[in-house]
PDB file of C-alpha atoms and ligand atoms in Angstrom:
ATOM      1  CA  UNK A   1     -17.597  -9.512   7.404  1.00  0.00           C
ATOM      2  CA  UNK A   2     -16.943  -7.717   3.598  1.00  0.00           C
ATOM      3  CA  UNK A   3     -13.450  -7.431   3.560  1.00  0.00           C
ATOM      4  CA  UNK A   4     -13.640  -3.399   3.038  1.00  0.00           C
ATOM      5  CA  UNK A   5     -15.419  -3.460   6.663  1.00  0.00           C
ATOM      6  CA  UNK A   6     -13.242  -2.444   9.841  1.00  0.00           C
ATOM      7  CA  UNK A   7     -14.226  -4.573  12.561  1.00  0.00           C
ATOM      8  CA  UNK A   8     -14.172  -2.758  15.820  1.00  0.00           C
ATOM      9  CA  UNK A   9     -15.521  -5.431  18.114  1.00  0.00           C
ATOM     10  CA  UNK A  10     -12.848  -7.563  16.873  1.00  0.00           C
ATOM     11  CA  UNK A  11     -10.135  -5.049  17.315  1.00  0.00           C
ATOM     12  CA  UNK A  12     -11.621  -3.861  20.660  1.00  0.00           C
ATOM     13  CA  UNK A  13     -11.713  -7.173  21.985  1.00  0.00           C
ATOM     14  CA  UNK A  14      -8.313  -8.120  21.008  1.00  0.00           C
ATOM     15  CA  UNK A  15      -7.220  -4.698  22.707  1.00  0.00           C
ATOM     16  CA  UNK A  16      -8.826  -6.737  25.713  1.00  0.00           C
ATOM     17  CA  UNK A  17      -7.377  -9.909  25.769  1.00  0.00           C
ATOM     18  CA  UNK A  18      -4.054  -7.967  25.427  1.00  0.00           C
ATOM     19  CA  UNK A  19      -4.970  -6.028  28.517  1.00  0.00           C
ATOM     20  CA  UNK A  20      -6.132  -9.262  30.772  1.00  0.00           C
ATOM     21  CA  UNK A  21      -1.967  -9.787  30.934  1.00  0.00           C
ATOM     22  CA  UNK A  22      -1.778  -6.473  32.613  1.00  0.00           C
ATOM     23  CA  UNK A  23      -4.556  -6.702  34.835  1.00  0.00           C
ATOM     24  CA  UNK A  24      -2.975  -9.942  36.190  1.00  0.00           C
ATOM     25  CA  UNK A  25       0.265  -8.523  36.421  1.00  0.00           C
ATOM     26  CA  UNK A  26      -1.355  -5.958  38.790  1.00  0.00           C
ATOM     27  CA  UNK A  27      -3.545  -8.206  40.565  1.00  0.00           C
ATOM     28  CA  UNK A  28      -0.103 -10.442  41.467  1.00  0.00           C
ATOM     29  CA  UNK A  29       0.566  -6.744  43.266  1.00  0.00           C
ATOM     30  CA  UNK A  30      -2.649  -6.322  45.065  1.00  0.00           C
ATOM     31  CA  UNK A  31      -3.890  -3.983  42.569  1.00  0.00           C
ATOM     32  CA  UNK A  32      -6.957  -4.420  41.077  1.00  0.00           C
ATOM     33  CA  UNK A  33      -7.261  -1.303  38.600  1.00  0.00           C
ATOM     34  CA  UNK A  34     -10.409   1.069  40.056  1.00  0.00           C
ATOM     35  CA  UNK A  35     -12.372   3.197  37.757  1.00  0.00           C
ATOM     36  CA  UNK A  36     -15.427   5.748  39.268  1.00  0.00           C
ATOM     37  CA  UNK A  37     -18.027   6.808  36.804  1.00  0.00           C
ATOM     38  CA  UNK A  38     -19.999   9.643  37.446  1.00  0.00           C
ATOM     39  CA  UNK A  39     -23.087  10.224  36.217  1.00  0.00           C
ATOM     40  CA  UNK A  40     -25.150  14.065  36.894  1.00  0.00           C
ATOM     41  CA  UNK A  41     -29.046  13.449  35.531  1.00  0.00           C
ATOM     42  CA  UNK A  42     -31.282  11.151  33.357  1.00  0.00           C
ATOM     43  CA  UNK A  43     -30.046  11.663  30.038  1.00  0.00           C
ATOM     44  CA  UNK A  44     -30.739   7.964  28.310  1.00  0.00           C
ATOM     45  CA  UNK A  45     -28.112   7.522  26.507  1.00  0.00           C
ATOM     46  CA  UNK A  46     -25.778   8.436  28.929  1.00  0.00           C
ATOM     47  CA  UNK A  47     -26.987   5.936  31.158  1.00  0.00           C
ATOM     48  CA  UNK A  48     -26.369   3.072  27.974  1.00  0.00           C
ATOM     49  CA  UNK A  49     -23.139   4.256  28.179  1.00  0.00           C
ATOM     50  CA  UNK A  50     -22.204   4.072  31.803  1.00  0.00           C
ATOM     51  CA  UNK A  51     -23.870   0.812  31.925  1.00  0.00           C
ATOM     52  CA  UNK A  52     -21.867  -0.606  28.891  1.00  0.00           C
ATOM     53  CA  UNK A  53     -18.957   0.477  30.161  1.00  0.00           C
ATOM     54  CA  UNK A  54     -19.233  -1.048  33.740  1.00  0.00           C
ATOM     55  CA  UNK A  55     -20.305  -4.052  32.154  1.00  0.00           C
ATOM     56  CA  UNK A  56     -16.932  -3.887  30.558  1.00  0.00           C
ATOM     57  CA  UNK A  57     -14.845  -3.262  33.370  1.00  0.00           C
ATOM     58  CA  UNK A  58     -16.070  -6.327  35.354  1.00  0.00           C
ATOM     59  CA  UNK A  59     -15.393  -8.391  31.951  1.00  0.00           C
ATOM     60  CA  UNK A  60     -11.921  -7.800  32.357  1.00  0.00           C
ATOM     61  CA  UNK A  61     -11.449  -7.778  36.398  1.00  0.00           C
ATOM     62  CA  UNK A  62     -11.497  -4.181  36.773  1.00  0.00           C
ATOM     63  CA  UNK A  63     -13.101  -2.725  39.865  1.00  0.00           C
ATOM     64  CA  UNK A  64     -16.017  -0.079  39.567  1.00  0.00           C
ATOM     65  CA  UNK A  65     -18.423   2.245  41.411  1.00  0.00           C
ATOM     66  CA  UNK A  66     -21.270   4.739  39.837  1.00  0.00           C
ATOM     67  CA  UNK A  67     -21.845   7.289  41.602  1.00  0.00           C
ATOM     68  CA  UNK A  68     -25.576   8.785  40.227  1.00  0.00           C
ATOM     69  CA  UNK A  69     -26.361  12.056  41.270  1.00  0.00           C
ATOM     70  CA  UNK A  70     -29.396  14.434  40.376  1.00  0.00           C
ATOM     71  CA  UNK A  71     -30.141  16.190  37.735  1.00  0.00           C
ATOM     72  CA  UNK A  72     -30.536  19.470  39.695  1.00  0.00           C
ATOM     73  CA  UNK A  73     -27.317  18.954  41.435  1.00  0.00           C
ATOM     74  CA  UNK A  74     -25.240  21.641  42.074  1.00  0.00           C
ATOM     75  CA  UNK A  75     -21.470  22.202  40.341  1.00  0.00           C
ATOM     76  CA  UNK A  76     -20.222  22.620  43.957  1.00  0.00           C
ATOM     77  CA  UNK A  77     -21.248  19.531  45.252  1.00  0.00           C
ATOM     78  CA  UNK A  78     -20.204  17.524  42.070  1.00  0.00           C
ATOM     79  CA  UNK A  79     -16.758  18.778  42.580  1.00  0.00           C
ATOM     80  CA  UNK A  80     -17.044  18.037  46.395  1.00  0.00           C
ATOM     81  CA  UNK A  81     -17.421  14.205  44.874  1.00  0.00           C
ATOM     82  CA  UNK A  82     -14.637  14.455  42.177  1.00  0.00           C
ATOM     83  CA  UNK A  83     -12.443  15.414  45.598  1.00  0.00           C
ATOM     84  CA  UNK A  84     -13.080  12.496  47.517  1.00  0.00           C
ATOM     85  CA  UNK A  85     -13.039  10.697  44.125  1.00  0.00           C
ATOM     86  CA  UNK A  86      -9.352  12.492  43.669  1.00  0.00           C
ATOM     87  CA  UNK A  87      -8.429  11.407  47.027  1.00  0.00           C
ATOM     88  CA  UNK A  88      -9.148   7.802  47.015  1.00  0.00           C
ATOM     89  CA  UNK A  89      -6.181   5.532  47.033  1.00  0.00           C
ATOM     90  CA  UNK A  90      -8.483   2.497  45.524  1.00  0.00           C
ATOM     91  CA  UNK A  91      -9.824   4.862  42.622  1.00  0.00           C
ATOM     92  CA  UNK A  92      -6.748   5.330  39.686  1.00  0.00           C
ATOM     93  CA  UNK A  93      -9.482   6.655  36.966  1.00  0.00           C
ATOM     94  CA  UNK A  94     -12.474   9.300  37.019  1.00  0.00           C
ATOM     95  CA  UNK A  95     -14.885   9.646  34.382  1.00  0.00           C
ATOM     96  CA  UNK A  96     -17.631  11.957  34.566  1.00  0.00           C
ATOM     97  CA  UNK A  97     -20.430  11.586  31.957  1.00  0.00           C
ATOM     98  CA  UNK A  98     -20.885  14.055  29.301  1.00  0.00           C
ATOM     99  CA  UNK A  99     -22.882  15.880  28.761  1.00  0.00           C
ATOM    100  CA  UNK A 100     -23.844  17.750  32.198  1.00  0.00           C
ATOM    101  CA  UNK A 101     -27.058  19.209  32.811  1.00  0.00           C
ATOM    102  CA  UNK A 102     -27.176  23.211  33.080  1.00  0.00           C
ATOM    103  CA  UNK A 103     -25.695  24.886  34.599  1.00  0.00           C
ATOM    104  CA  UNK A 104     -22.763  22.997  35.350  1.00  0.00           C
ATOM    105  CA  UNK A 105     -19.862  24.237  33.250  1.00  0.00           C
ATOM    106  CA  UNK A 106     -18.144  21.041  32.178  1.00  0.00           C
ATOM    107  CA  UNK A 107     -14.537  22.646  31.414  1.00  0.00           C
ATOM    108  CA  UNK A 108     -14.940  23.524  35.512  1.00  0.00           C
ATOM    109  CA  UNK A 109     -15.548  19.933  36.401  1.00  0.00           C
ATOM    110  CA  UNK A 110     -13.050  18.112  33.834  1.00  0.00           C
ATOM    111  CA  UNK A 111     -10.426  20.577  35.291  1.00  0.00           C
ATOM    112  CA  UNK A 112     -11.048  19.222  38.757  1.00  0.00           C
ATOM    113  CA  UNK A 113     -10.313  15.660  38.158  1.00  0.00           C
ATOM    114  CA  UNK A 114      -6.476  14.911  38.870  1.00  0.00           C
ATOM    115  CA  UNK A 115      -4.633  14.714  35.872  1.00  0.00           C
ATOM    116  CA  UNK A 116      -3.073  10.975  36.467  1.00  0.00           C
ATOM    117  CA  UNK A 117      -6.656  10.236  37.306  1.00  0.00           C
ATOM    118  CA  UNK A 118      -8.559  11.737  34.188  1.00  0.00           C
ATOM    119  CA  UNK A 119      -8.628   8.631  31.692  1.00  0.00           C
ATOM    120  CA  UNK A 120     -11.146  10.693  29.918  1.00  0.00           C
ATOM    121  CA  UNK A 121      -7.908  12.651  28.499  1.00  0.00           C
ATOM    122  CA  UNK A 122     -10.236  16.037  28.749  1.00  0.00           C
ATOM    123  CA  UNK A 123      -8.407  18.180  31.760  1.00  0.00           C
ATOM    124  CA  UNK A 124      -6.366  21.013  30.288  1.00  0.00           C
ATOM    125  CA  UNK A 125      -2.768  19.206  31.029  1.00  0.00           C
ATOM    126  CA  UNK A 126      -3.543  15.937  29.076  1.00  0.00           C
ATOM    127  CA  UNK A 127      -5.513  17.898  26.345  1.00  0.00           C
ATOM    128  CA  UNK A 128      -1.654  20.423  26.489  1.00  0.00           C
ATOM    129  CA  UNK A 129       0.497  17.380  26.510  1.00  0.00           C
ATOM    130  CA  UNK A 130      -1.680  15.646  23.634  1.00  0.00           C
ATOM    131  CA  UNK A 131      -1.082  19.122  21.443  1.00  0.00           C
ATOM    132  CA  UNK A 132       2.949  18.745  22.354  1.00  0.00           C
ATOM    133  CA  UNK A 133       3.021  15.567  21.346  1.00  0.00           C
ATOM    134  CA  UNK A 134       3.768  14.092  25.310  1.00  0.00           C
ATOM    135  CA  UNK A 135       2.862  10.520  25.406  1.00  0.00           C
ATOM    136  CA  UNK A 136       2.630  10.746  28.941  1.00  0.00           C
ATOM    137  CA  UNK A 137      -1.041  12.303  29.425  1.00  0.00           C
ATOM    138  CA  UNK A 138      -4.027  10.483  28.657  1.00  0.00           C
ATOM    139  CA  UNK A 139      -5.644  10.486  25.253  1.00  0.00           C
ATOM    140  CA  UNK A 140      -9.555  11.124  24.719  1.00  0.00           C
ATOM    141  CA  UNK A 141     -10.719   7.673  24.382  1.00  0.00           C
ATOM    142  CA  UNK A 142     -12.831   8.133  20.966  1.00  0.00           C
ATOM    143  CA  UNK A 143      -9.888   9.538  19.160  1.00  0.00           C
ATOM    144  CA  UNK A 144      -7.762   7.285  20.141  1.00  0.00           C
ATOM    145  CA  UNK A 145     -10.030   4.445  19.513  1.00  0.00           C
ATOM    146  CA  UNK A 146     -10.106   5.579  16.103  1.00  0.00           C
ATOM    147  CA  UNK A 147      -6.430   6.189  15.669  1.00  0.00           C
ATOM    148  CA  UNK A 148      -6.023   2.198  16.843  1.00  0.00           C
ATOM    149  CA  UNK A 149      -8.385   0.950  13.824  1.00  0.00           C
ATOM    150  CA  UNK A 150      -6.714   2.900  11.517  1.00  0.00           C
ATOM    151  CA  UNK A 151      -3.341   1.570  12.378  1.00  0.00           C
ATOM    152  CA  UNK A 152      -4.498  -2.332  13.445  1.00  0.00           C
ATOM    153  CA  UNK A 153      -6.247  -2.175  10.108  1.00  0.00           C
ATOM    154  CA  UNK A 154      -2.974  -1.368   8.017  1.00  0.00           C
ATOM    155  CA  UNK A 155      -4.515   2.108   6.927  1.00  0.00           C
ATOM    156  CA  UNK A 156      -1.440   4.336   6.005  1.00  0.00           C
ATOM    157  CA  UNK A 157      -1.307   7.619   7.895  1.00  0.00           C
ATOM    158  CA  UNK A 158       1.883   8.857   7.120  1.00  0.00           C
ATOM    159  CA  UNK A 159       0.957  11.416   4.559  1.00  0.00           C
ATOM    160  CA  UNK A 160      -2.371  10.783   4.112  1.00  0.00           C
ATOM    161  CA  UNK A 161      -5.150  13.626   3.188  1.00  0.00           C
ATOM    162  CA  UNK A 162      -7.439  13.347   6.547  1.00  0.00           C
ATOM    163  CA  UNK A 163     -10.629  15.413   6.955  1.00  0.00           C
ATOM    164  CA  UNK A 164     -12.001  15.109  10.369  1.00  0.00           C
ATOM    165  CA  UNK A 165     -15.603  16.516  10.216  1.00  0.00           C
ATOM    166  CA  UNK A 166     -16.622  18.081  13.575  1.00  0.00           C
ATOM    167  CA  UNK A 167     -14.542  20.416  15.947  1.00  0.00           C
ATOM    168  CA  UNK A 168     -15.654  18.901  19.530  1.00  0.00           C
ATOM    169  CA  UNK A 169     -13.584  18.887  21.786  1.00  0.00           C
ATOM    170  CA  UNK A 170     -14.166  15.357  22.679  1.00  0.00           C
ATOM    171  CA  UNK A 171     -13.631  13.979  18.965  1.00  0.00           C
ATOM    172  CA  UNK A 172     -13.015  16.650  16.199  1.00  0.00           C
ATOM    173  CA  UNK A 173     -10.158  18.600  18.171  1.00  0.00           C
ATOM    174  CA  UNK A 174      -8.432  15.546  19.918  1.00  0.00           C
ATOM    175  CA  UNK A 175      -8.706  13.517  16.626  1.00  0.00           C
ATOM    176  CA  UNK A 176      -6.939  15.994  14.604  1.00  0.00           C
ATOM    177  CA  UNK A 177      -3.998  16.660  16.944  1.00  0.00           C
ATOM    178  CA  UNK A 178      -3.320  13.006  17.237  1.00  0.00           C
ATOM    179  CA  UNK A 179      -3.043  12.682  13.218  1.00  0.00           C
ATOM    180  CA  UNK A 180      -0.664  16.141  12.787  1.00  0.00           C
ATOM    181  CA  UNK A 181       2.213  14.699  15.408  1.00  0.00           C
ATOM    182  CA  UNK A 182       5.126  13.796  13.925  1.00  0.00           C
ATOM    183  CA  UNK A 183       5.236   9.574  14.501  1.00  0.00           C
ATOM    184  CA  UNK A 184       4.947   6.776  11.815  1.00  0.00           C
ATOM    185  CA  UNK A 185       1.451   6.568  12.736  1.00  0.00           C
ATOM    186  CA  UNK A 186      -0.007   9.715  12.153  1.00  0.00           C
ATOM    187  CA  UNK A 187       1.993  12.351  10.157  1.00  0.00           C
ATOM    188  CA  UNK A 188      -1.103  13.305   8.674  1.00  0.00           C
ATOM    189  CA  UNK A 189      -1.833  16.842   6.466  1.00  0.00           C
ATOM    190  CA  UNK A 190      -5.496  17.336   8.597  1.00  0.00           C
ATOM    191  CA  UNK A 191      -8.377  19.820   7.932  1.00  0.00           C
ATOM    192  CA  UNK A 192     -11.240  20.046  10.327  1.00  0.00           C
ATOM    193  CA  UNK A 193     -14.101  20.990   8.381  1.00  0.00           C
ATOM    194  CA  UNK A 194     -17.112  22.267  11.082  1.00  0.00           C
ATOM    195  CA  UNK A 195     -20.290  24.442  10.420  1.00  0.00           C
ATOM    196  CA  UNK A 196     -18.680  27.439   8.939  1.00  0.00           C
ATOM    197  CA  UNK A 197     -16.926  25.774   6.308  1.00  0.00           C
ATOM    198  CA  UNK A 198     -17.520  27.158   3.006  1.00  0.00           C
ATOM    199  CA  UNK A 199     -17.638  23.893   0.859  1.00  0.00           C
ATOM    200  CA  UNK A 200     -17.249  20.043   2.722  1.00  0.00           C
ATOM    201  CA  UNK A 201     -17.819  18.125  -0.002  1.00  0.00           C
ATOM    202  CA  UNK A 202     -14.923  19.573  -1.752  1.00  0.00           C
ATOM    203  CA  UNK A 203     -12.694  19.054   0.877  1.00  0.00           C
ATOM    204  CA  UNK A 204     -14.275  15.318   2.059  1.00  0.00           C
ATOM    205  CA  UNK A 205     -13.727  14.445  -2.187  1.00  0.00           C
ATOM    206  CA  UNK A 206      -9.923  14.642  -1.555  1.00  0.00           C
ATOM    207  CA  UNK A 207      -9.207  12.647   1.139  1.00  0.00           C
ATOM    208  CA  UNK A 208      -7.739  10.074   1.849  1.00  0.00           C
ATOM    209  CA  UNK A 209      -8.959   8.859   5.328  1.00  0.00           C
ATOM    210  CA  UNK A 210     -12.756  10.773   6.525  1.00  0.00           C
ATOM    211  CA  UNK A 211     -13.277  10.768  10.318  1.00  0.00           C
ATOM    212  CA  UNK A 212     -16.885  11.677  10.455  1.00  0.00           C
ATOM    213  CA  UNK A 213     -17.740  13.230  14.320  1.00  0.00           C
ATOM    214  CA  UNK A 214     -20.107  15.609  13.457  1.00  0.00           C
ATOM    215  CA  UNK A 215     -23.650  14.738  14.812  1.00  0.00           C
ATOM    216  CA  UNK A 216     -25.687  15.191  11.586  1.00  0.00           C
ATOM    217  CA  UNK A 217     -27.425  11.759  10.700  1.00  0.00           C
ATOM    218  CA  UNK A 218     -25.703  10.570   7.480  1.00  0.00           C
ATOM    219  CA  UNK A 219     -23.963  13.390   6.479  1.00  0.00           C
ATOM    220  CA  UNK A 220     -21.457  11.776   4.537  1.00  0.00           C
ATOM    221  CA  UNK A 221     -23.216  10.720   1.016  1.00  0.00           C
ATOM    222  CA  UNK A 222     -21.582   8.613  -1.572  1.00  0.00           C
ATOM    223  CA  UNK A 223     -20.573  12.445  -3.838  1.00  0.00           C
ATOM    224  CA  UNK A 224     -18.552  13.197  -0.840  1.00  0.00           C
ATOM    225  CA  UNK A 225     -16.266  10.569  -1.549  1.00  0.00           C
ATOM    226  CA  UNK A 226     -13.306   9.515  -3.051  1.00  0.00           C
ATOM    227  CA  UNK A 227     -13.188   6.292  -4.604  1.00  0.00           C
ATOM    228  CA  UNK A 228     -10.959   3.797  -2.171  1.00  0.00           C
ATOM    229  CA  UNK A 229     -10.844   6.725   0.718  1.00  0.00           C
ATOM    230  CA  UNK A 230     -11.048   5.181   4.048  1.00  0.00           C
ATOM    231  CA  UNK A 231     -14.517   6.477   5.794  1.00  0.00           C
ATOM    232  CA  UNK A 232     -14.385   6.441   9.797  1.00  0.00           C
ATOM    233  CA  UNK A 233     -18.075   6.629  11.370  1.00  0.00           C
ATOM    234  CA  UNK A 234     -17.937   8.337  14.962  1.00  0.00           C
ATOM    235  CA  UNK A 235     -21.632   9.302  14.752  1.00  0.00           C
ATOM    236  CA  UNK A 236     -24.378   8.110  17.137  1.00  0.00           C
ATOM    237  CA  UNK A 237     -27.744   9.991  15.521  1.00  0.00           C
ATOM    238  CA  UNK A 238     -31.339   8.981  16.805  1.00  0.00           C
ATOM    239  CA  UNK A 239     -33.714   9.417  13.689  1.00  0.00           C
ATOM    240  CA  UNK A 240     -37.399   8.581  13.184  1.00  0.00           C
ATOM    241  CA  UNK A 241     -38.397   4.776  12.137  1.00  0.00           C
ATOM    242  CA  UNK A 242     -41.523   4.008  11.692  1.00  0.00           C
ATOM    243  CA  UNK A 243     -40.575   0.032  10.713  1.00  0.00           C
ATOM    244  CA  UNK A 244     -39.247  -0.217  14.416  1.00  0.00           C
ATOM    245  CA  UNK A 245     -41.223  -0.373  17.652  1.00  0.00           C
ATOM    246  CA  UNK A 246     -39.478   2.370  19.177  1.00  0.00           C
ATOM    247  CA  UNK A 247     -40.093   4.834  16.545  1.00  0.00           C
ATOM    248  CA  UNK A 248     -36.896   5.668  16.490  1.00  0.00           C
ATOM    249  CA  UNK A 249     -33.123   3.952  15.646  1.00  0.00           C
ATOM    250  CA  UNK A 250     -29.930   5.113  16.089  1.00  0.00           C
ATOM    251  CA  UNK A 251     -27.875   6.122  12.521  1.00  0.00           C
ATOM    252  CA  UNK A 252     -24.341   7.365  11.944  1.00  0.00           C
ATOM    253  CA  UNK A 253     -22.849  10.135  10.544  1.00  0.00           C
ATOM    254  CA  UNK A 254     -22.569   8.382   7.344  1.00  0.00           C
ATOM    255  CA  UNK A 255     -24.652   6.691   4.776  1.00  0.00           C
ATOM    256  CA  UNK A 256     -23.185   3.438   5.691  1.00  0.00           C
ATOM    257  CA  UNK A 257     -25.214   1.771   2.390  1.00  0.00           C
ATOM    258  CA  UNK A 258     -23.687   3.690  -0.283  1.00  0.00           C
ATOM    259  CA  UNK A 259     -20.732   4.542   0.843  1.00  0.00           C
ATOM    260  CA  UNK A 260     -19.967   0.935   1.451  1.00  0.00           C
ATOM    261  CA  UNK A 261     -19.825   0.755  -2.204  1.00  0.00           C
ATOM    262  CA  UNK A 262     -16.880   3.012  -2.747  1.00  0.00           C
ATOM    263  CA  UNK A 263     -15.120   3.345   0.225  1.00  0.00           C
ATOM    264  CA  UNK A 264     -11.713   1.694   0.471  1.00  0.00           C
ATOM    265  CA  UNK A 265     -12.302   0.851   3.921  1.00  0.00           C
ATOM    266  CA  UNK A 266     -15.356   1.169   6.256  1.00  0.00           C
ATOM    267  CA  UNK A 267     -16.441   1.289  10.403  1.00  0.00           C
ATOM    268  CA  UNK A 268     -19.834  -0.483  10.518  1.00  0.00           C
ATOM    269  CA  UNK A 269     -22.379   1.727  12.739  1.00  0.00           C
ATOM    270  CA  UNK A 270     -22.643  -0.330  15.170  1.00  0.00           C
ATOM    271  CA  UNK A 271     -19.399  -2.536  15.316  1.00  0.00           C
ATOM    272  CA  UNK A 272     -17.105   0.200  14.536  1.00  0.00           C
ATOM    273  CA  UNK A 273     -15.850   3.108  16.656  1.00  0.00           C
ATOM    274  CA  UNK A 274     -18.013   2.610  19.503  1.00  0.00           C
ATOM    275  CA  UNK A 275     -16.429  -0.756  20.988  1.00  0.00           C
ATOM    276  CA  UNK A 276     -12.946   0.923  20.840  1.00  0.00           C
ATOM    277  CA  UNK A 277     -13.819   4.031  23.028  1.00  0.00           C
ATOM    278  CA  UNK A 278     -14.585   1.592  25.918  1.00  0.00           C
ATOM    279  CA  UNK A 279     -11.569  -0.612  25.252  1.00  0.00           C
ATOM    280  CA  UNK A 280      -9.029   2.649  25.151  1.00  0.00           C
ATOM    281  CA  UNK A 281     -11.149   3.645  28.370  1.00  0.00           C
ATOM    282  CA  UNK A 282     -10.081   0.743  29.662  1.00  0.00           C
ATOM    283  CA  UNK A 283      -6.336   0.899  28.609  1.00  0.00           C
ATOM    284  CA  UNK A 284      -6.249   4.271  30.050  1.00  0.00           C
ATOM    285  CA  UNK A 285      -7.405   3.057  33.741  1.00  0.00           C
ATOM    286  CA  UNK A 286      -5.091  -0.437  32.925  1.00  0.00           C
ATOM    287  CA  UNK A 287      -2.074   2.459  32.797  1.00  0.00           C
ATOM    288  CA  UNK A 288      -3.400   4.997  35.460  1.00  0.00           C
ATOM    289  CA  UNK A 289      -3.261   1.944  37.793  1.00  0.00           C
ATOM    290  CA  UNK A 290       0.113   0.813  36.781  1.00  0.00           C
ATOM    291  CA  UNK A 291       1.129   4.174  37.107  1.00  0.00           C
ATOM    292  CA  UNK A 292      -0.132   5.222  40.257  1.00  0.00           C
ATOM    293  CA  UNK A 293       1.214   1.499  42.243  1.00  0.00           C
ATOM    294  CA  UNK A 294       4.593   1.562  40.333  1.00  0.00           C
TER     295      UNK A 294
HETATM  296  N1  GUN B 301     -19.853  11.678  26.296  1.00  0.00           N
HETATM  297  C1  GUN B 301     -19.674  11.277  25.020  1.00  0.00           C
HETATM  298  N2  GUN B 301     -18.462  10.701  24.866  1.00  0.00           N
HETATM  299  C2  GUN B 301     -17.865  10.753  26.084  1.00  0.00           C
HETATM  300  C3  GUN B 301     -16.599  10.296  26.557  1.00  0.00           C
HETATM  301  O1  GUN B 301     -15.745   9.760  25.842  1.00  0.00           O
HETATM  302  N3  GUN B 301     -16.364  10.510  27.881  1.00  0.00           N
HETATM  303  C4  GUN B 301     -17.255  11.149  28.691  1.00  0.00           C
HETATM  304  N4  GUN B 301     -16.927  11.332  29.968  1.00  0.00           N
HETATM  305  N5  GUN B 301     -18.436  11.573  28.266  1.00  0.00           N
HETATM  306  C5  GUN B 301     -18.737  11.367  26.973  1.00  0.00           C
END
């Protein structure tokens, strides 16, 4: 790869590898590390998701179930599953697919999942201990996954000018209260630019490190960027192609080709962010399972 390019299947699979010590540390136990996915309706990308990361969990030993409901299923009855799902001694992480058809509120069902089971990092007591800075709770797994390249790809934190584009709250929101704590590796002066900011490309020109999670198909143009700035890609965009047989391909948030050009560092799109929110997924449910058999 160009040297300016951060690899995340590289770093993702490493994360692995480092992982496959713990797993066989439990299974000397009689743990084998469970992990339920739920997924609520059709929605295709969602089910690419779920299926990549089952795919992963058998890769490293980890066990698995899917649970596929309807799309017309009702919020009570999902949270009748997320309380067996709580309840099972076998099961030490619950992820339920975003997003969730209407009308089921998802803040409802993320706050049903136990805590010490939510790997996702998205019920109220791991997004409160995230804001305070307690490394106890779980982290969301795309912040975190970008918080790992940054650090396993020697970019400085401490200090550094970040502007995370996007206020979600499973990127934008997490990803900035990681970089604000106090810690060698983040220490960062943040600004969260969103829809109602007055001028983005001001802000995005002085930073040092972009983190780019906000769901416009290559938003961030070349003008937007500081010479040598580090430029994180979170973005997964589908956009008209005629050149492919879809129709369609997927883009990120950035435009990857001239940015390259300046950027200090890089995430391909694919390559980049995407492989790391499956392997922090599967840290999460590595340490939910040590946690829950210690
Ligand atoms: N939808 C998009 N990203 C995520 C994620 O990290 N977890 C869940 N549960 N749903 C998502």
């Amino acid at each position: 790869m160009a040297s300016n390019l951060i690899d995340g299947r590289a770093i993702a699979a490493q994360i692995q590898l480092e992982l496959t010590v713990r797993v066989a540390a439990l299974k000397a136990r009689g743990v084998v590390p469970g992990l339920a996915f739920v997924r609520v309706g059709e929605d295709p990308a969602s089910k690419v998701y779920v299926g990549m990361k089952e795919k992963a969990c058998a890769a490293l030993g980890l066990g698995s179930a899917t649970h596929i409901l309807p799309a017309q299923t009702s919020e009570a009855e999902l949270l009748a599953l997320i309380g067996q799902l709580n309840a099972a001694a076998h099961i030490h992480g619950i992820l339920v697919q975003a997003p969730l058809p209407k009308p089921i509120r998802e803040a409802v069902v993320f706050s049903a999942v136990l805590p010490a089971k939510d790997v996702d990092g998205f019920h109220p007591v791991n997004v409160g201990k995230l804001m305070l800075g307690d490394e106890t709770g779980f982290r969301p797994c795309t912040p975190a996954g970008v918080l790992e390249l940054l650090v396993r790809s020697g970019v400085k934190t401490d200090g550094a000018e970040v502007v995370v584009l996007g206020r979600g709250n499973i990127v934008g929101k997490p990803m900035a209260a990681m970089l604000c704590q106090k810690g060698r590796t983040a220490n960062s002066t943040v600004t969260i630019c969103h829809s109602a900011t007055r001028d983005i490309k001001a802000h995005c020109r002085r930073a040092d490190i972009i983190v780019a999670a906000i769901g416009v198909a290559e938003f961030v143009t070349a003008d937007m960027v500081k010479p040598g700035a580090v430029v994180m890609d979170v973005g997964v965009n589908r956009v008209p192609d005629a050149t492919s047989n879809t129709g369609t391909k997927l883009v990120g948030d950035v435009d990857f080709k001239n940015v390259q050009l300046i950027a200090g560092k890089i995430t391909p799109n694919p390559g980049g962010v995407g492989p790391m929110t499956i392997a922090m997924l599967l840290q999460n449910t590595v340490r939910a399972a040590e946690a829950a058999t210690r």
